[in-house]
Each structure stands twice: as C-alpha cells, then as structure tokens.
PDB file of C-alpha atoms in Angstrom:
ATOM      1  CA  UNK G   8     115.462 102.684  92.388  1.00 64.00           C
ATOM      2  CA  UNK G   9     117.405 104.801  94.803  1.00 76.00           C
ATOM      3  CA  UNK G  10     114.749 105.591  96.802  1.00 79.00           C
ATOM      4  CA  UNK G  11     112.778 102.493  97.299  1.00 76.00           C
ATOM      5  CA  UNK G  12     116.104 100.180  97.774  1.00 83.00           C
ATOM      6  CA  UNK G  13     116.164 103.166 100.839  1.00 87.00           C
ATOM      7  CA  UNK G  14     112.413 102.356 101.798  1.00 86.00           C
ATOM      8  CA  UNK G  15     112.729  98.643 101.896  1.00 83.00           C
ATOM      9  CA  UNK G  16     115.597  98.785 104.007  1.00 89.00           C
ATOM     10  CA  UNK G  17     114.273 101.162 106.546  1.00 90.00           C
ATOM     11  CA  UNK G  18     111.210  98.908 106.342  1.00 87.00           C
ATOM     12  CA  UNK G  19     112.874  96.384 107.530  1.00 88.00           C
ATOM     13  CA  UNK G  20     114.971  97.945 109.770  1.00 91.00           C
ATOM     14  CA  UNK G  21     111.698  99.490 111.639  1.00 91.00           C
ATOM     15  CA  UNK G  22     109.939  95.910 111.855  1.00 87.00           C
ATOM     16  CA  UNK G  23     112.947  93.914 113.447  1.00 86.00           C
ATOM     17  CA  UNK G  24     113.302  94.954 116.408  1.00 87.00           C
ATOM     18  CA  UNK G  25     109.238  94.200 116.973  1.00 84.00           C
ATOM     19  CA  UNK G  26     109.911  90.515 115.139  1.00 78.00           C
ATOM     20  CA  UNK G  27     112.323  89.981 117.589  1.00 81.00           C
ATOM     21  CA  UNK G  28     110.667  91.063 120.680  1.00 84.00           C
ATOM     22  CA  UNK G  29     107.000  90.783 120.334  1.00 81.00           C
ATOM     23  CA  UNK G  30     105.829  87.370 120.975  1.00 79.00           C
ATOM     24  CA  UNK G  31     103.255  85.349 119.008  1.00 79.00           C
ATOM     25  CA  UNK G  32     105.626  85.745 115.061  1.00 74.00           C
ATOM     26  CA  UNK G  33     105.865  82.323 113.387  1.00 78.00           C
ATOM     27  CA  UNK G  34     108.966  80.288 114.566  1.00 81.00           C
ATOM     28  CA  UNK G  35     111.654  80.197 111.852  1.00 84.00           C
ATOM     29  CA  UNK G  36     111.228  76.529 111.370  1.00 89.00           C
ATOM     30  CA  UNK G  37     107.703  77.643 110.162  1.00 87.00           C
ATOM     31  CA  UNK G  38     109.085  80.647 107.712  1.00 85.00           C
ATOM     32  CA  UNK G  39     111.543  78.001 106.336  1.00 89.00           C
ATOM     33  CA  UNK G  40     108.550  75.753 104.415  1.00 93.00           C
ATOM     34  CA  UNK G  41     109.012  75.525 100.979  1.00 93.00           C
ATOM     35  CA  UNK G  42     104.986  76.928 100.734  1.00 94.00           C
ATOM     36  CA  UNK G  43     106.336  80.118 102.569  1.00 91.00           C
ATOM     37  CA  UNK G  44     109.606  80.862 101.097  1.00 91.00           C
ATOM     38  CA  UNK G  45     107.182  79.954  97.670  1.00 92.00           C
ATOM     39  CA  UNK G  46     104.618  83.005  98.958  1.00 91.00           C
ATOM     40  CA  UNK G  47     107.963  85.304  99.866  1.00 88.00           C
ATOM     41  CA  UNK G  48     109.684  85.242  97.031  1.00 88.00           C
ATOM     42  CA  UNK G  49     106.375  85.404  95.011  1.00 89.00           C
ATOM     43  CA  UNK G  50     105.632  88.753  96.878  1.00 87.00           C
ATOM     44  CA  UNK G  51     109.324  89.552  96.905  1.00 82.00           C
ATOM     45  CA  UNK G  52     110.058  89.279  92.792  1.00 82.00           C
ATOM     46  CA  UNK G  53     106.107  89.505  91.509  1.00 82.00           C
ATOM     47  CA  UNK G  54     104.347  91.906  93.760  1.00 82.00           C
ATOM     48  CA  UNK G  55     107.727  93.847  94.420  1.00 80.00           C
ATOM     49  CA  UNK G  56     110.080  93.935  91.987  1.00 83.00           C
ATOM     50  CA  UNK G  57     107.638  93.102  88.793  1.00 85.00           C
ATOM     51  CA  UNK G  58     105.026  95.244  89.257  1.00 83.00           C
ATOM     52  CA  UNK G  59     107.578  98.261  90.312  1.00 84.00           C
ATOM     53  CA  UNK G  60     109.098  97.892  86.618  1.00 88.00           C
ATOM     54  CA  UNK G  61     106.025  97.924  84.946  1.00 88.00           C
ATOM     55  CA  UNK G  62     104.555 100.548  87.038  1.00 86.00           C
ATOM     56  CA  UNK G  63     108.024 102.824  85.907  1.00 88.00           C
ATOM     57  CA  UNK G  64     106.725 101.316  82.565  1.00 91.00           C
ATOM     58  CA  UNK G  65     103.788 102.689  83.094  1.00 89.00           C
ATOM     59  CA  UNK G  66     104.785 106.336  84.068  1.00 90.00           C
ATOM     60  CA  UNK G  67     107.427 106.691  81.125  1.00 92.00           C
ATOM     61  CA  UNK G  68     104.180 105.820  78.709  1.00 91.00           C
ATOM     62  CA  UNK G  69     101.362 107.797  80.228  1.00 86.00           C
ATOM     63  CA  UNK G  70     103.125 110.213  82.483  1.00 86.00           C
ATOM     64  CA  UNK G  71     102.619 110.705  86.295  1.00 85.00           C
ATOM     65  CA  UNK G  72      99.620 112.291  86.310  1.00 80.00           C
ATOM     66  CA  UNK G  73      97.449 109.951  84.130  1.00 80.00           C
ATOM     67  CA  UNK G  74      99.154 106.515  85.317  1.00 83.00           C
ATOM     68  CA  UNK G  75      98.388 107.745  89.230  1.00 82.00           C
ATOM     69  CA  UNK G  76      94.963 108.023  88.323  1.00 80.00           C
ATOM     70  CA  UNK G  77      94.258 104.192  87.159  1.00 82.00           C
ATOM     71  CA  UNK G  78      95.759 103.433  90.985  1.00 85.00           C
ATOM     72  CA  UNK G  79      92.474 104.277  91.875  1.00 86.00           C
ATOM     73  CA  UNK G  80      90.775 101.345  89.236  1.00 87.00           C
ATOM     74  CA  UNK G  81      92.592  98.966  91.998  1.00 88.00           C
ATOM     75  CA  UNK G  82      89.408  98.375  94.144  1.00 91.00           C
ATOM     76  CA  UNK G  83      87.169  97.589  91.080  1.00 92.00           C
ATOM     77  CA  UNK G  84      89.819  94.632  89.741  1.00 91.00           C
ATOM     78  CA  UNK G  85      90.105  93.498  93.116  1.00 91.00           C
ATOM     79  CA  UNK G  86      86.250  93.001  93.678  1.00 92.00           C
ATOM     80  CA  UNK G  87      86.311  91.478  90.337  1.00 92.00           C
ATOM     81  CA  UNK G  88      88.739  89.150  90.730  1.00 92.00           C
ATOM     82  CA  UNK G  89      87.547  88.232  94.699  1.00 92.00           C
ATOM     83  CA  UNK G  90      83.795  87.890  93.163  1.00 93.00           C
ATOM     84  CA  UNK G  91      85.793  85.352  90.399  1.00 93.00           C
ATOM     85  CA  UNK G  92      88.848  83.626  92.803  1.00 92.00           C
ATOM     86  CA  UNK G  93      87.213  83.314  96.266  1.00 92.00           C
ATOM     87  CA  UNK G  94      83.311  83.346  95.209  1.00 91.00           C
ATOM     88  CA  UNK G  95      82.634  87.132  97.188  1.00 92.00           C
ATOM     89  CA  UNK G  96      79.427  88.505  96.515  1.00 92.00           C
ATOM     90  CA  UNK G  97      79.050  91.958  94.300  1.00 91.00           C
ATOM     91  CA  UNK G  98      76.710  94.048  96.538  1.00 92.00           C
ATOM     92  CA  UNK G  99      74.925  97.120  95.710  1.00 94.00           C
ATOM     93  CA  UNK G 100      77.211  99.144  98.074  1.00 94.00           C
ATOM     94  CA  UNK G 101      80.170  97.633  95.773  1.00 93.00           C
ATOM     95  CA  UNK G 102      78.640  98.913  92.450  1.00 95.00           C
ATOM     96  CA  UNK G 103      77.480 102.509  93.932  1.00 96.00           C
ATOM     97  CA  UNK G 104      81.442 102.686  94.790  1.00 94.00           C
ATOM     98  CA  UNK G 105      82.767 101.219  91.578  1.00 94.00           C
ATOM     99  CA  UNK G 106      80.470 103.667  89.927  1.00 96.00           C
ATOM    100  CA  UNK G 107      81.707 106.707  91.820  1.00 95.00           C
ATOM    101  CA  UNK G 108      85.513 105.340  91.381  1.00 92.00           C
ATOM    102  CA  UNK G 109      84.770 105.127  87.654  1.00 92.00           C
ATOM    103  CA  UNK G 110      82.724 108.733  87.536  1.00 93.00           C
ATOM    104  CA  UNK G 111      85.998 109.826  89.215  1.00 90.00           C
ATOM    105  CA  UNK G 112      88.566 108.225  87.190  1.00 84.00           C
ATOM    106  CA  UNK G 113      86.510 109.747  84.074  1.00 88.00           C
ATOM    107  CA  UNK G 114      86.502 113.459  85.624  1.00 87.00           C
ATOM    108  CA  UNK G 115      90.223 113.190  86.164  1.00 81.00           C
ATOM    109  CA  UNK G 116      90.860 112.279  82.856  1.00 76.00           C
ATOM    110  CA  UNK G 117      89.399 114.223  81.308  1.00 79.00           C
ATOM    111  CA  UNK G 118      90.719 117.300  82.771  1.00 70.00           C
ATOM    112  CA  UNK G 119      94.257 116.023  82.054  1.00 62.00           C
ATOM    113  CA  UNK G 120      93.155 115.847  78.535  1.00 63.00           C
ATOM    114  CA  UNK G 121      92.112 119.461  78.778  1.00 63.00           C
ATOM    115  CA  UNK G 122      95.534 120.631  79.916  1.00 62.00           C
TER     116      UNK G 122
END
C-alpha cells in the first residue's frame, strides 16, 4: 500500500503542473458536475481502490506468478463486454488474437504447474 499511495502521489504531482499550464483542460465549474465527480469517485474507489484489494486478493490465493498471467485474459473480457455494452463487432483479427492470448495463457500455465 506503501508503494502505490507513493505512485498516486507522484502521479499527481507530475500531471499538475501540465493541468495548470496547458490550455484546452475542462474548467473547474465543469469537473464540479455531479455526473463527473459520479465518474471520479467511481474510478477513484471501484477501478482504484476495489480492484487493487481484490487484485492483493488475488495474489495471496494464486501467487504472483499465476495471478499475472490472467492480466493478459484482459483484452478478451474487454472485447466481450464492448461486443455486449457498446454493440462492437467481433472480427476475425479479434478471434486469431483471443486465440493466441488464450494458446498463451494455456502455455504459461502450464509450465507453472510443472514447477
């Protein structure tokens, strides 16, 4: 927790000084809407601080090695859920990839298994 309390802040120590220079960033009377501060503190607790804990979860169950390898099943749920949500098209090029990604994902665990 160290460490990424350490990231965040240099994050956002790096991108102020562009917010506050660089012309063209939403107007605070824009990031103060109730739909924005909705998406910020969605991305803040859900897609931050949620799926950190579960991926530490994640890690104490499987171990490094095996959880780092599902990262890579993150393009296939993606497409899925794009295909599903915003009504993308599957093409051929995204099933030849899935297929490799999967091929992978097998290969790797299985050699984890063998160690």
């Amino acid at each position: 927790a160290f460490i990424t309390r350490k990231v965040f802040f240099y994050g956002v120590l790096t991108i102020l000084p562009y917010y506050l220079f660089v012309p063209g960033w939403p107007s605070m009377e824009v990031l103060r809407q109730p739909q924005v501060i909705g998406n910020l503190l969605f991305l803040g607790c859900l897609a931050s601080m949620i799926c950190f804990l579960t991926w530490n979860w994640c890690i104490s169950k499987l171990g490094a090695v095996k959880a780092t390898n599902w990262v890579y099943f993150n393009p296939i749920t993606t497409m899925i859920f794009a295909s599903w949500v915003l009504d993308e098209k599957i093409t051929p090029y995204f099933l030849v990839g899935a297929a490799c990604i999967l091929a992978g994902m097998y290969i790797a665990d299985k050699k984890t298994s063998a160690e």
